[in-house]
Tab-separated table of C-alpha atoms and ligand atoms in Angstrom:
chain	number	residue	atom	x	y	z
A	1	MET	CA	1.789	-4.617	-14.605
A	2	ASN	CA	2.407	-5.843	-11.103
A	3	SER	CA	1.044	-3.282	-8.653
A	4	GLU	CA	4.103	-3.863	-6.388
A	5	ALA	CA	6.355	-2.131	-8.937
A	6	MET	CA	4.010	0.822	-9.017
A	7	SER	CA	4.610	3.858	-6.896
A	8	ILE	CA	1.349	5.620	-7.647
A	9	THR	CA	-1.783	3.961	-9.018
A	10	VAL	CA	-4.869	6.062	-9.699
A	11	ASN	CA	-8.039	4.222	-10.692
A	12	ASN	CA	-11.125	6.014	-11.972
A	13	ILE	CA	-10.989	8.943	-9.560
A	14	SER	CA	-13.720	11.560	-9.714
A	15	LYS	CA	-14.254	14.552	-7.495
A	16	TYR	CA	-17.053	17.128	-7.389
A	17	PHE	CA	-17.159	20.490	-5.676
A	18	GLY	CA	-20.896	21.048	-5.453
A	19	SER	CA	-22.180	20.426	-8.920
A	20	GLN	CA	-18.784	21.149	-10.491
A	21	LYS	CA	-16.765	18.125	-11.590
A	22	ALA	CA	-13.092	18.877	-10.783
A	23	LEU	CA	-11.832	15.387	-11.664
A	24	ASP	CA	-13.539	13.150	-14.211
A	25	ASP	CA	-12.632	9.441	-14.130
A	26	VAL	CA	-8.881	9.954	-13.816
A	27	SER	CA	-6.650	6.898	-14.111
A	28	PHE	CA	-2.885	6.378	-14.534
A	29	GLU	CA	0.061	4.517	-13.075
A	30	ILE	CA	3.562	5.756	-12.198
A	31	SER	CA	6.451	3.361	-11.738
A	32	LYS	CA	9.129	3.626	-9.076
A	33	GLY	CA	11.781	6.205	-9.879
A	34	GLU	CA	9.895	7.972	-12.645
A	35	ILE	CA	9.801	11.788	-12.777
A	36	VAL	CA	6.400	12.674	-14.115
A	37	GLY	CA	5.061	16.101	-14.968
A	38	PHE	CA	1.384	16.726	-14.382
A	39	LEU	CA	0.686	19.450	-16.907
A	40	GLY	CA	-2.531	21.398	-17.409
A	41	PRO	CA	-4.031	24.864	-17.564
A	42	ASN	CA	-5.095	26.646	-14.330
A	43	GLY	CA	-8.215	25.049	-12.953
A	44	ALA	CA	-7.659	21.742	-14.726
A	45	GLY	CA	-7.688	19.714	-11.488
A	46	LYS	CA	-4.012	19.242	-10.679
A	47	SER	CA	-4.055	20.417	-7.076
A	48	THR	CA	-7.274	18.541	-6.398
A	49	LEU	CA	-5.735	15.245	-7.465
A	50	MET	CA	-2.575	15.935	-5.449
A	51	LYS	CA	-4.654	16.705	-2.319
A	52	ILE	CA	-6.412	13.402	-2.806
A	53	LEU	CA	-3.131	11.470	-3.242
A	54	THR	CA	-1.745	13.045	-0.045
A	55	GLY	CA	-4.879	12.267	1.965
A	56	TYR	CA	-5.925	15.901	2.531
A	57	ILE	CA	-9.247	15.499	0.772
A	58	THR	CA	-11.134	12.410	-0.308
A	59	ALA	CA	-12.332	11.378	-3.781
A	60	ASP	CA	-16.022	10.873	-4.500
A	61	ASN	CA	-15.261	7.851	-6.679
A	62	GLY	CA	-12.293	5.672	-7.514
A	63	LYS	CA	-9.275	4.465	-5.677
A	64	ALA	CA	-5.613	5.404	-5.322
A	65	ARG	CA	-2.658	3.390	-4.084
A	66	ILE	CA	0.779	4.594	-3.025
A	67	ASP	CA	3.434	1.903	-2.984
A	68	GLY	CA	0.731	-0.708	-3.216
A	69	LEU	CA	-1.103	0.646	-0.129
A	70	GLU	CA	-4.777	1.523	-0.444
A	71	LEU	CA	-5.024	5.226	0.327
A	72	GLU	CA	-8.406	5.168	2.045
A	73	GLU	CA	-7.469	2.475	4.504
A	74	LYS	CA	-3.934	3.575	5.335
A	75	ILE	CA	-3.607	7.357	5.271
A	76	PRO	CA	-0.929	7.587	8.054
A	77	GLU	CA	1.095	4.788	6.490
A	78	VAL	CA	0.844	6.403	3.047
A	79	GLN	CA	1.805	9.821	4.359
A	80	LYS	CA	5.046	8.357	5.719
A	81	ARG	CA	5.980	7.384	2.231
A	82	ILE	CA	5.065	10.750	0.681
A	83	GLY	CA	6.868	14.061	0.701
A	84	TYR	CA	4.403	16.798	-0.194
A	85	LEU	CA	5.078	20.330	-1.244
A	86	PRO	CA	1.661	21.993	-1.361
A	87	GLU	CA	0.805	24.808	-3.788
A	88	HIS	CA	1.730	28.237	-2.219
A	89	ASN	CA	4.119	26.391	0.177
A	90	PRO	CA	2.715	27.424	3.569
A	91	LEU	CA	5.587	28.087	5.972
A	92	TYR	CA	5.822	29.576	9.486
A	93	THR	CA	7.618	32.747	8.430
A	94	GLU	CA	8.358	33.758	12.040
A	95	MET	CA	10.565	30.683	12.493
A	96	PHE	CA	14.214	30.313	11.676
A	97	VAL	CA	15.053	27.826	8.931
A	98	ARG	CA	16.770	25.283	11.139
A	99	GLU	CA	14.167	25.715	13.834
A	100	TYR	CA	11.390	25.091	11.314
A	101	LEU	CA	13.037	21.942	10.038
A	102	ARG	CA	13.552	20.698	13.621
A	103	PHE	CA	9.898	21.344	14.306
A	104	ASN	CA	8.917	19.310	11.256
A	105	ALA	CA	11.452	16.571	12.119
A	106	SER	CA	10.002	16.173	15.600
A	107	VAL	CA	6.755	14.847	14.081
A	108	TYR	CA	8.711	11.883	12.624
A	109	ASN	CA	11.286	11.470	15.388
A	110	ILE	CA	14.045	12.483	13.004
A	111	GLY	CA	17.493	13.160	14.470
A	112	LYS	CA	19.809	16.163	14.117
A	113	ASP	CA	22.132	14.466	11.632
A	114	ARG	CA	19.345	14.005	9.153
A	115	ILE	CA	18.294	17.641	9.500
A	116	GLU	CA	21.904	18.799	8.725
A	117	GLU	CA	22.107	16.354	5.816
A	118	ILE	CA	18.891	17.801	4.340
A	119	ILE	CA	20.035	21.403	4.856
A	120	LYS	CA	23.182	20.558	2.861
A	121	LEU	CA	21.326	18.624	0.150
A	122	THR	CA	18.871	21.452	-0.501
A	123	GLY	CA	21.579	24.146	-0.499
A	124	LEU	CA	20.284	25.864	2.626
A	125	THR	CA	23.540	25.964	4.575
A	126	PRO	CA	24.145	29.711	4.165
A	127	GLU	CA	20.538	30.530	5.104
A	128	ALA	CA	19.990	28.026	7.907
A	129	ASN	CA	20.179	30.613	10.655
A	130	LYS	CA	17.887	33.165	8.976
A	131	LYS	CA	14.261	33.746	9.631
A	132	ILE	CA	12.069	32.295	6.887
A	133	ASP	CA	10.500	35.691	6.172
A	134	GLN	CA	13.991	37.059	5.352
A	135	LEU	CA	14.407	34.526	2.569
A	136	SER	CA	13.840	34.979	-1.153
A	137	LYS	CA	11.050	33.007	-2.775
A	138	GLY	CA	13.605	30.565	-4.202
A	139	TYR	CA	15.023	29.813	-0.742
A	140	ARG	CA	11.559	29.483	0.722
A	141	GLN	CA	10.878	26.796	-1.889
A	142	ARG	CA	14.072	25.068	-0.773
A	143	VAL	CA	12.812	25.106	2.791
A	144	GLY	CA	9.538	23.564	1.589
A	145	LEU	CA	11.421	20.876	-0.295
A	146	ALA	CA	13.682	20.224	2.698
A	147	ALA	CA	10.636	19.761	4.963
A	148	ALA	CA	9.101	17.360	2.381
A	149	LEU	CA	12.332	15.337	2.232
A	150	LEU	CA	13.165	15.051	5.926
A	151	HIS	CA	11.633	11.610	6.453
A	152	ASP	CA	13.206	10.274	3.264
A	153	PRO	CA	9.941	9.495	1.490
A	154	GLU	CA	9.894	7.346	-1.641
A	155	VAL	CA	7.359	9.471	-3.387
A	156	LEU	CA	7.516	13.241	-3.808
A	157	ILE	CA	4.399	15.175	-4.725
A	158	LEU	CA	5.232	18.721	-5.685
A	159	ASP	CA	2.420	21.127	-6.489
A	160	GLU	CA	3.713	23.888	-8.847
A	161	PRO	CA	7.179	23.938	-7.211
A	162	THR	CA	8.594	26.723	-9.371
A	163	THR	CA	5.622	29.062	-9.788
A	164	GLY	CA	6.626	32.622	-8.900
A	165	LEU	CA	10.384	32.074	-9.055
A	166	ASP	CA	12.685	34.323	-11.069
A	167	PRO	CA	14.650	32.703	-13.961
A	168	ASN	CA	17.761	31.916	-11.901
A	169	GLN	CA	15.853	30.482	-8.971
A	170	LEU	CA	13.816	28.467	-11.414
A	171	VAL	CA	16.870	26.823	-12.905
A	172	GLU	CA	18.259	26.084	-9.425
A	173	ILE	CA	15.070	24.510	-8.107
A	174	ARG	CA	14.643	22.456	-11.282
A	175	THR	CA	18.156	21.145	-10.964
A	176	LEU	CA	17.562	20.321	-7.331
A	177	ILE	CA	14.354	18.385	-8.091
A	178	LYS	CA	16.074	16.494	-10.902
A	179	ASN	CA	18.924	15.516	-8.617
A	180	ILE	CA	16.546	14.436	-5.857
A	181	GLY	CA	14.781	12.239	-8.404
A	182	LYS	CA	18.123	10.684	-9.407
A	183	ASN	CA	20.006	9.861	-6.210
A	184	ASN	CA	18.686	7.917	-3.338
A	185	SER	CA	20.782	5.956	-0.908
A	186	GLU	CA	18.883	2.642	-0.687
A	187	ASP	CA	16.773	2.623	-3.777
A	188	LYS	CA	18.775	2.536	-6.979
A	189	ALA	CA	15.739	3.619	-8.993
A	190	GLY	CA	15.651	6.951	-7.164
A	191	LYS	CA	12.614	8.702	-5.833
A	192	THR	CA	9.367	8.879	-7.685
A	193	VAL	CA	8.585	12.523	-8.409
A	194	PHE	CA	5.121	13.637	-9.406
A	195	LEU	CA	5.046	17.396	-10.049
A	196	SER	CA	2.374	19.667	-11.329
A	197	THR	CA	2.890	22.696	-13.544
A	198	HIS	CA	1.109	24.795	-16.111
A	199	ILE	CA	4.436	25.483	-17.881
A	200	MET	CA	5.509	23.219	-20.718
A	201	GLN	CA	9.194	24.141	-20.443
A	202	GLU	CA	9.149	22.927	-16.853
A	203	VAL	CA	8.188	19.467	-18.066
A	204	GLU	CA	10.838	19.562	-20.834
A	205	ALA	CA	13.498	20.521	-18.237
A	206	ILE	CA	12.743	17.998	-15.495
A	207	CYS	CA	10.518	15.089	-16.535
A	208	ASP	CA	10.747	11.657	-18.143
A	209	ARG	CA	7.059	11.606	-18.887
A	210	VAL	CA	4.117	13.975	-19.090
A	211	ILE	CA	0.461	13.396	-18.107
A	212	ILE	CA	-1.761	16.206	-19.429
A	213	ILE	CA	-4.988	17.119	-17.710
A	214	ASN	CA	-7.691	19.424	-19.077
A	215	ASN	CA	-11.116	20.101	-17.494
A	216	GLY	CA	-10.570	17.259	-15.009
A	217	LYS	CA	-9.851	14.634	-17.689
A	218	ILE	CA	-6.530	13.003	-18.646
A	219	VAL	CA	-5.998	13.939	-22.301
A	220	ALA	CA	-2.438	12.695	-22.939
A	221	ASP	CA	0.166	10.499	-21.349
A	222	LYS	CA	3.492	10.510	-23.212
A	223	ASN	CA	7.087	9.514	-22.717
A	224	LEU	CA	9.212	12.642	-23.423
A	225	LYS	CA	12.068	10.729	-24.969
A	226	GLU	CA	9.679	9.335	-27.584
A	227	LEU	CA	8.207	12.763	-28.088
A	228	ARG	CA	11.665	14.310	-28.462
A	229	GLU	CA	12.822	11.713	-30.972
A	230	GLY	CA	10.025	13.148	-33.040
A	231	ASN	CA	8.907	10.204	-35.112
A	232	ASP	CA	5.523	11.802	-35.627
A	233	GLN	CA	5.691	14.144	-38.548
A	234	ILE	CA	2.733	16.280	-39.594
A	235	ILE	CA	2.408	17.723	-43.114
A	236	PHE	CA	-0.230	20.241	-44.099
A	237	VAL	CA	-0.822	20.235	-47.832
A	238	GLU	CA	-3.177	22.199	-50.028
A	239	PHE	CA	-4.023	20.909	-53.519
A	240	ASP	CA	-5.976	22.594	-56.280
A	241	TYR	CA	-8.903	20.206	-56.075
A	242	ARG	CA	-10.331	17.537	-53.817
A	243	ILE	CA	-8.962	14.024	-53.596
A	244	GLU	CA	-10.329	11.116	-51.538
A	245	GLU	CA	-8.406	10.426	-48.312
A	246	ILE	CA	-8.139	6.811	-49.358
A	247	ALA	CA	-6.113	7.765	-52.450
A	248	LEU	CA	-3.611	9.473	-50.173
A	249	GLN	CA	-2.802	6.105	-48.571
A	250	LYS	CA	-0.464	5.517	-51.523
A	251	ILE	CA	2.088	7.903	-50.031
A	252	PRO	CA	4.743	5.832	-48.206
A	253	ASN	CA	4.890	5.907	-44.329
A	254	LEU	CA	1.522	7.580	-44.015
A	255	THR	CA	-0.341	6.774	-40.818
A	256	SER	CA	-3.324	9.049	-41.243
A	257	ALA	CA	-4.825	11.546	-43.595
A	258	LYS	CA	-7.594	13.997	-42.857
A	259	ASN	CA	-9.266	16.753	-44.883
A	260	THR	CA	-9.238	19.932	-42.778
A	261	GLY	CA	-11.457	21.971	-45.043
A	262	GLY	CA	-11.342	23.028	-48.686
A	263	PHE	CA	-8.583	21.143	-50.487
A	264	THR	CA	-6.314	21.114	-47.454
A	265	TYR	CA	-5.188	17.910	-45.790
A	266	GLU	CA	-3.359	17.007	-42.585
A	267	LEU	CA	-1.072	14.056	-43.196
A	268	ILE	CA	0.665	12.212	-40.353
A	269	PHE	CA	3.754	10.120	-41.010
A	270	ASN	CA	5.697	7.897	-38.695
A	271	THR	CA	9.248	8.461	-39.914
A	272	LYS	CA	12.125	10.857	-39.428
A	273	LYS	CA	12.609	11.213	-43.165
A	274	ASP	CA	11.241	14.469	-44.605
A	275	MET	CA	8.150	13.355	-46.529
A	276	ARG	CA	7.461	16.659	-48.353
A	277	PRO	CA	9.116	15.444	-51.616
A	278	ALA	CA	6.978	12.295	-51.564
A	279	VAL	CA	3.822	14.364	-51.118
A	280	PHE	CA	4.860	16.690	-53.933
A	281	ASP	CA	5.582	13.693	-56.213
A	282	PHE	CA	2.199	12.122	-55.298
A	283	ALA	CA	0.432	15.321	-56.282
A	284	HIS	CA	2.312	15.514	-59.557
A	285	ASP	CA	1.610	11.821	-60.433
A	286	ASN	CA	-2.076	12.338	-59.772
A	287	GLY	CA	-2.437	15.517	-61.781
A	288	LEU	CA	-2.803	17.730	-58.745
A	289	LYS	CA	-1.058	21.051	-58.141
A	290	THR	CA	0.479	21.665	-54.756
A	291	LEU	CA	-0.502	25.110	-53.507
A	292	GLN	CA	0.959	24.856	-49.973
A	293	LEU	CA	3.181	22.365	-48.208
A	294	ASN	CA	4.178	22.760	-44.536
A	295	GLN	CA	5.821	20.263	-42.234
A	296	LYS	CA	6.244	20.113	-38.469
A	297	THR	CA	7.224	17.463	-35.960
A	298	LYS	CA	4.943	16.677	-33.095
A	299	ASN	CA	6.399	18.085	-29.928
A	300	LEU	CA	5.185	18.850	-26.462
A	301	GLU	CA	4.060	22.328	-27.533
A	302	ASN	CA	1.737	21.236	-30.320
A	303	LEU	CA	0.580	18.190	-28.357
A	304	PHE	CA	-0.388	20.471	-25.448
A	305	THR	CA	-2.230	22.880	-27.736
A	306	GLU	CA	-3.987	20.043	-29.504
A	307	VAL	CA	-5.286	18.356	-26.332
A	308	THR	CA	-6.156	21.426	-24.297
A	309	SER	CA	-7.849	23.570	-26.903
A	310	SER	CA	-11.343	22.340	-26.074
B	401	ADP	P1	-5.347	23.359	-10.836
B	401	ADP	O1	-4.515	22.975	-9.638
B	401	ADP	O2	-5.086	22.474	-12.013
B	401	ADP	O3	-5.195	24.797	-11.186
B	401	ADP	P2	-7.557	22.838	-9.040
B	401	ADP	O4	-7.449	21.385	-8.769
B	401	ADP	O5	-7.123	23.755	-7.986
B	401	ADP	O6	-6.893	23.154	-10.456
B	401	ADP	O7	-9.092	23.153	-9.329
B	401	ADP	C1	-9.889	22.372	-10.207
B	401	ADP	C2	-11.260	22.967	-10.264
B	401	ADP	O8	-11.936	22.715	-9.009
B	401	ADP	C3	-11.306	24.451	-10.468
B	401	ADP	O9	-12.384	24.789	-11.282
B	401	ADP	C4	-11.480	25.034	-9.060
B	401	ADP	O10	-12.123	26.256	-9.087
B	401	ADP	C5	-12.330	23.942	-8.388
B	401	ADP	N1	-12.013	23.849	-6.943
B	401	ADP	C6	-10.875	23.483	-6.393
B	401	ADP	N2	-10.979	23.450	-5.040
B	401	ADP	C7	-12.245	23.800	-4.759
B	401	ADP	C8	-12.977	23.964	-3.547
B	401	ADP	N3	-12.399	23.700	-2.334
B	401	ADP	N4	-14.232	24.356	-3.629
B	401	ADP	C9	-14.829	24.588	-4.837
B	401	ADP	N5	-14.197	24.460	-6.026
B	401	ADP	C10	-12.927	24.076	-5.974
B	402	MG	MG1	-3.179	24.117	-8.540
């Protein structure tokens, strides 16, 4: 694809801390306006990649581009296009909300009107005259998001934006992020949002796409709509004796068959139709007895378990 249409391009990035490899040959591309969840267990490498993309640390190998701009060469230019909410959201808690945002705005020469607009957009109006240390965690996250949005960046990089929030705050911040991803004055495609999380439900609630990282490696990259439509059906079947995998190919719609030990097989089908009757009939026609037959659709939960269990 044309790199101009890409918001974020990551090519073969690796990063070591001493002898430990935190990122191992990471590559992916994110188009303008996509909301992408960067999902992985703690310690997988999410924050490290985000710090590289925002220019806070450098990669040992590989290249990244934001909006077509080479990161290494143009850090200040790139940072203008990025809104970054770091993990643990460091704030000056002694400052008042509006004062803090004014302080941040002064770095970019941003006027008062824009500050008020952002206060409104992030739902901070009732809290704007409070000290940051008087705010709940949810409102502190709003302040962090407001600061990240002040200069109207095209790309938002949010590192675990809802970690530590209570259930109500969580829903509010998710809705806010979703809305930010959707509307944008000039750009019809909306902002590109790249957010990290270790919570699957977070991805389900906010994202169009998920990139899963485990031990510094990208292990899955999936469109959530496709995943939700659930065309991948998995059937676990146990027969009373062994049959060659090749013979199982006679079952319609089968995409793969694997013996998982004993006389048990994992069969994958690419159809919405329940294939259990066809498996049962196949067994019967081949003189086999069906001892167990279980079906599930591939969803984010079993995909996550499958790719992060090593
Ligand atoms: P995540 O954000 O997915 O939880 P991180 O990117 O923070 O993971 O960390 C990835 C790995 O790199 C972890 O094993 C972590 O301990 C290690 N790591 C991160 N930052 C440093 C650092 N500054 N020095 C040494 N090791 C680090
Ligand atoms: Mg992290």
